[in-house]
Amino acid sequence: MGKFDGVLLASDFDNTILNTERPRRTGCPIPPISQRNVEALRYFMDNGGRFAVATGRALPAFRIFAEQVPMNAPAVVCNGGALYDFKTERYLETMELPETIRPQGQDVLDRFPTAAVEAYHMDNVIHSVRPNEYTRQHEHVTHAGVQPVPTLLEVPMPLIKIMFEDDHEHLLALRDYVSRQPWSADYEVFFSDRTLLEVTRKGASKGAMVARLAKRLGISMDHIYCAGDENNDLSMLTMAAEGFAPANCVETVRSCGATIVADCDHDTLAEIVSILDKRY
């Protein structure tokens, strides 16, 4: 028996466990995950806790980092579009987009000529229509290449998510356009960064998939803790018994009631584990 038996901690990856914002903006190398974070997670797991990464990244974009992060629970990927078990190397759950996403997404691109889109296929292939500077920045931090295609109509199904990339003010207008469409009720639409607007199937969110993971593990909602810094983390931060946010989080996360802890440059996860260590 360990002090963290029956406890699940789920954390966002980018700019929560590891600062990838600076490399994305400047092109500098991605730093290693801090030793303090690694040691804290190992301590948590050695004492019975279950730890999962809950990332917006698709599997090929997270796989390169998966071995660096101690985990003993399946990972939430694609912003809750899928649950993946690295031990068995298979998807446990997926929430695929409907086929209508291709013509609907292409209509959006036709109306917003500066936007690019990445489309994430179930077979772990990433396609891109009109790749732009934000696509290249994203490639730098994910180390996952994209395959250019002329239109979304030529991207094969099934897809787990698509992501529009553009200047923030353009994405705000794009988001507002999508919200006015009768088909928008079929999707979750949210920012994962000021220059990244993501679309998943209705009901596919980090919070929903973390809850499903907890059910699989037999962990009650009273013992789920989540950490994240961006708007795409809000669903799990507000669902958890307690949400934690690094000090570098966006304002909407700061105001959602999450407990603010050390920023991603100063061992966010180590501080969270220290708090839980005193609680249990």
Short mmCIF file of C-alpha atoms in Angstrom, two decimals, residues 110-258:
data_model
loop_
_atom_site.label_atom_id
_atom_site.label_comp_id
_atom_site.label_asym_id
_atom_site.label_seq_id
_atom_site.Cartn_x
_atom_site.Cartn_y
_atom_site.Cartn_z
CA ASP A 110 -11.47 29.29 -48.44
CA ARG A 111 -12.88 32.19 -46.42
CA PHE A 112 -9.68 32.84 -44.44
CA PRO A 113 -6.83 32.83 -46.99
CA THR A 114 -3.96 33.33 -44.51
CA ALA A 115 -4.89 30.36 -42.30
CA ALA A 116 -3.18 26.97 -42.44
CA VAL A 117 -4.65 23.76 -41.08
CA GLU A 118 -3.09 20.57 -39.75
CA ALA A 119 -5.17 17.39 -39.90
CA TYR A 120 -4.38 14.51 -37.57
CA HIS A 121 -5.03 11.04 -38.97
CA MET A 122 -5.69 7.94 -36.87
CA ASP A 123 -2.63 6.29 -38.45
CA ASN A 124 -0.45 8.96 -36.85
CA VAL A 125 0.11 10.91 -40.07
CA ILE A 126 -0.18 14.70 -39.97
CA HIS A 127 -1.33 16.45 -43.15
CA SER A 128 -1.19 20.20 -43.71
CA VAL A 129 -3.03 22.51 -46.09
CA ARG A 130 -1.28 25.82 -46.86
CA PRO A 131 1.49 25.39 -44.23
CA ASN A 132 2.61 28.77 -42.90
CA GLU A 133 5.13 30.13 -40.39
CA TYR A 134 3.09 28.82 -37.47
CA THR A 135 3.07 25.35 -39.01
CA ARG A 136 6.87 25.47 -39.16
CA GLN A 137 7.12 26.73 -35.58
CA HIS A 138 4.90 23.89 -34.47
CA GLU A 139 7.02 21.36 -36.38
CA HIS A 140 10.11 22.63 -34.58
CA VAL A 141 8.76 21.83 -31.11
CA THR A 142 6.94 18.61 -32.02
CA HIS A 143 9.65 17.11 -34.26
CA ALA A 144 6.75 15.65 -36.24
CA GLY A 145 6.79 16.45 -39.94
CA VAL A 146 3.66 17.30 -41.89
CA GLN A 147 2.66 16.08 -45.33
CA PRO A 148 1.37 18.97 -47.49
CA VAL A 149 -1.87 18.40 -49.40
CA PRO A 150 -3.75 20.83 -51.70
CA THR A 151 -7.07 20.72 -49.81
CA LEU A 152 -8.67 19.14 -46.76
CA LEU A 153 -10.88 17.16 -49.14
CA GLU A 154 -7.80 15.09 -50.06
CA VAL A 155 -6.90 14.18 -46.48
CA PRO A 156 -7.85 10.55 -45.71
CA MET A 157 -10.21 9.65 -42.92
CA PRO A 158 -10.46 8.89 -40.05
CA LEU A 159 -9.28 12.11 -38.38
CA ILE A 160 -9.06 12.78 -34.65
CA LYS A 161 -8.61 16.55 -34.78
CA ILE A 162 -7.79 19.47 -37.05
CA MET A 163 -5.97 22.64 -36.04
CA PHE A 164 -6.06 26.08 -37.70
CA GLU A 165 -2.88 28.20 -37.53
CA ASP A 166 -2.76 31.95 -38.06
CA ASP A 167 -2.30 35.31 -36.32
CA HIS A 168 -4.47 35.54 -33.22
CA GLU A 169 -6.78 38.26 -34.55
CA HIS A 170 -7.41 36.23 -37.70
CA LEU A 171 -8.18 33.12 -35.64
CA LEU A 172 -10.65 35.09 -33.52
CA ALA A 173 -12.56 35.99 -36.68
CA LEU A 174 -12.27 32.41 -37.91
CA ARG A 175 -13.60 31.07 -34.59
CA ASP A 176 -16.51 33.49 -34.71
CA TYR A 177 -17.32 32.40 -38.26
CA VAL A 178 -17.32 28.74 -37.22
CA SER A 179 -19.57 29.49 -34.23
CA ARG A 180 -22.20 30.95 -36.58
CA GLN A 181 -22.40 27.82 -38.71
CA PRO A 182 -25.23 25.35 -38.00
CA TRP A 183 -22.71 22.50 -37.96
CA SER A 184 -20.60 24.06 -35.18
CA ALA A 185 -22.67 22.17 -32.56
CA ASP A 186 -20.97 18.98 -33.76
CA TYR A 187 -17.55 20.11 -32.51
CA GLU A 188 -15.42 21.38 -29.66
CA VAL A 189 -13.50 24.51 -30.76
CA PHE A 190 -10.82 25.99 -28.49
CA PHE A 191 -7.44 27.71 -28.44
CA SER A 192 -4.38 25.73 -27.38
CA ASP A 193 -2.22 28.78 -28.08
CA ARG A 194 -2.91 32.27 -29.42
CA THR A 195 -1.93 31.06 -32.89
CA LEU A 196 -3.50 27.57 -32.72
CA LEU A 197 -7.26 26.93 -32.85
CA GLU A 198 -8.24 23.29 -32.45
CA VAL A 199 -11.33 21.35 -33.48
CA THR A 200 -12.33 17.97 -32.04
CA ARG A 201 -15.54 15.98 -32.04
CA LYS A 202 -18.26 17.17 -29.65
CA GLY A 203 -17.50 15.73 -26.23
CA ALA A 204 -13.81 15.16 -27.00
CA SER A 205 -11.89 17.19 -24.42
CA LYS A 206 -9.08 16.61 -21.99
CA GLY A 207 -11.50 16.72 -19.07
CA ALA A 208 -13.85 14.13 -20.54
CA MET A 209 -11.04 11.73 -21.44
CA VAL A 210 -9.28 12.10 -18.07
CA ALA A 211 -12.59 11.22 -16.41
CA ARG A 212 -12.87 8.14 -18.63
CA LEU A 213 -9.30 7.19 -17.78
CA ALA A 214 -10.04 7.50 -14.06
CA LYS A 215 -13.04 5.22 -14.48
CA ARG A 216 -10.85 2.64 -16.21
CA LEU A 217 -8.39 2.82 -13.31
CA GLY A 218 -11.10 2.67 -10.64
CA ILE A 219 -10.21 6.12 -9.27
CA SER A 220 -12.93 8.32 -7.83
CA MET A 221 -13.48 11.90 -8.96
CA ASP A 222 -12.50 13.08 -5.48
CA HIS A 223 -8.92 11.99 -6.11
CA ILE A 224 -8.27 13.35 -9.60
CA TYR A 225 -5.79 16.22 -9.87
CA CYS A 226 -4.94 18.00 -13.11
CA ALA A 227 -2.40 20.58 -14.25
CA GLY A 228 -2.35 22.81 -17.32
CA ASP A 229 -1.68 26.31 -18.62
CA GLU A 230 -3.96 26.93 -21.62
CA ASN A 231 -7.60 27.19 -22.65
CA ASN A 232 -7.61 23.59 -23.88
CA ASP A 233 -6.81 22.54 -20.28
CA LEU A 234 -9.85 24.24 -18.73
CA SER A 235 -12.11 21.20 -19.06
CA MET A 236 -9.84 19.04 -16.93
CA LEU A 237 -8.83 21.78 -14.48
CA THR A 238 -12.46 22.49 -13.62
CA MET A 239 -13.43 18.80 -13.57
CA ALA A 240 -10.66 17.78 -11.13
CA ALA A 241 -10.89 17.69 -7.36
CA GLU A 242 -8.25 20.40 -7.66
CA GLY A 243 -6.72 21.97 -10.73
CA PHE A 244 -3.18 23.34 -10.73
CA ALA A 245 -1.73 25.88 -13.14
CA PRO A 246 1.86 27.05 -13.65
CA ALA A 247 2.42 30.75 -13.09
CA ASN A 248 2.96 31.19 -16.85
CA CYS A 249 -0.67 30.21 -17.55
CA VAL A 250 -3.06 32.31 -19.62
CA GLU A 251 -5.51 34.62 -17.85
CA THR A 252 -8.56 32.43 -18.43
CA VAL A 253 -6.82 29.57 -16.63
CA ARG A 254 -5.68 31.88 -13.83
CA SER A 255 -9.27 32.98 -13.26
CA CYS A 256 -10.86 29.51 -13.42
CA GLY A 257 -10.08 28.72 -9.78
CA ALA A 258 -6.95 26.65 -10.37
#
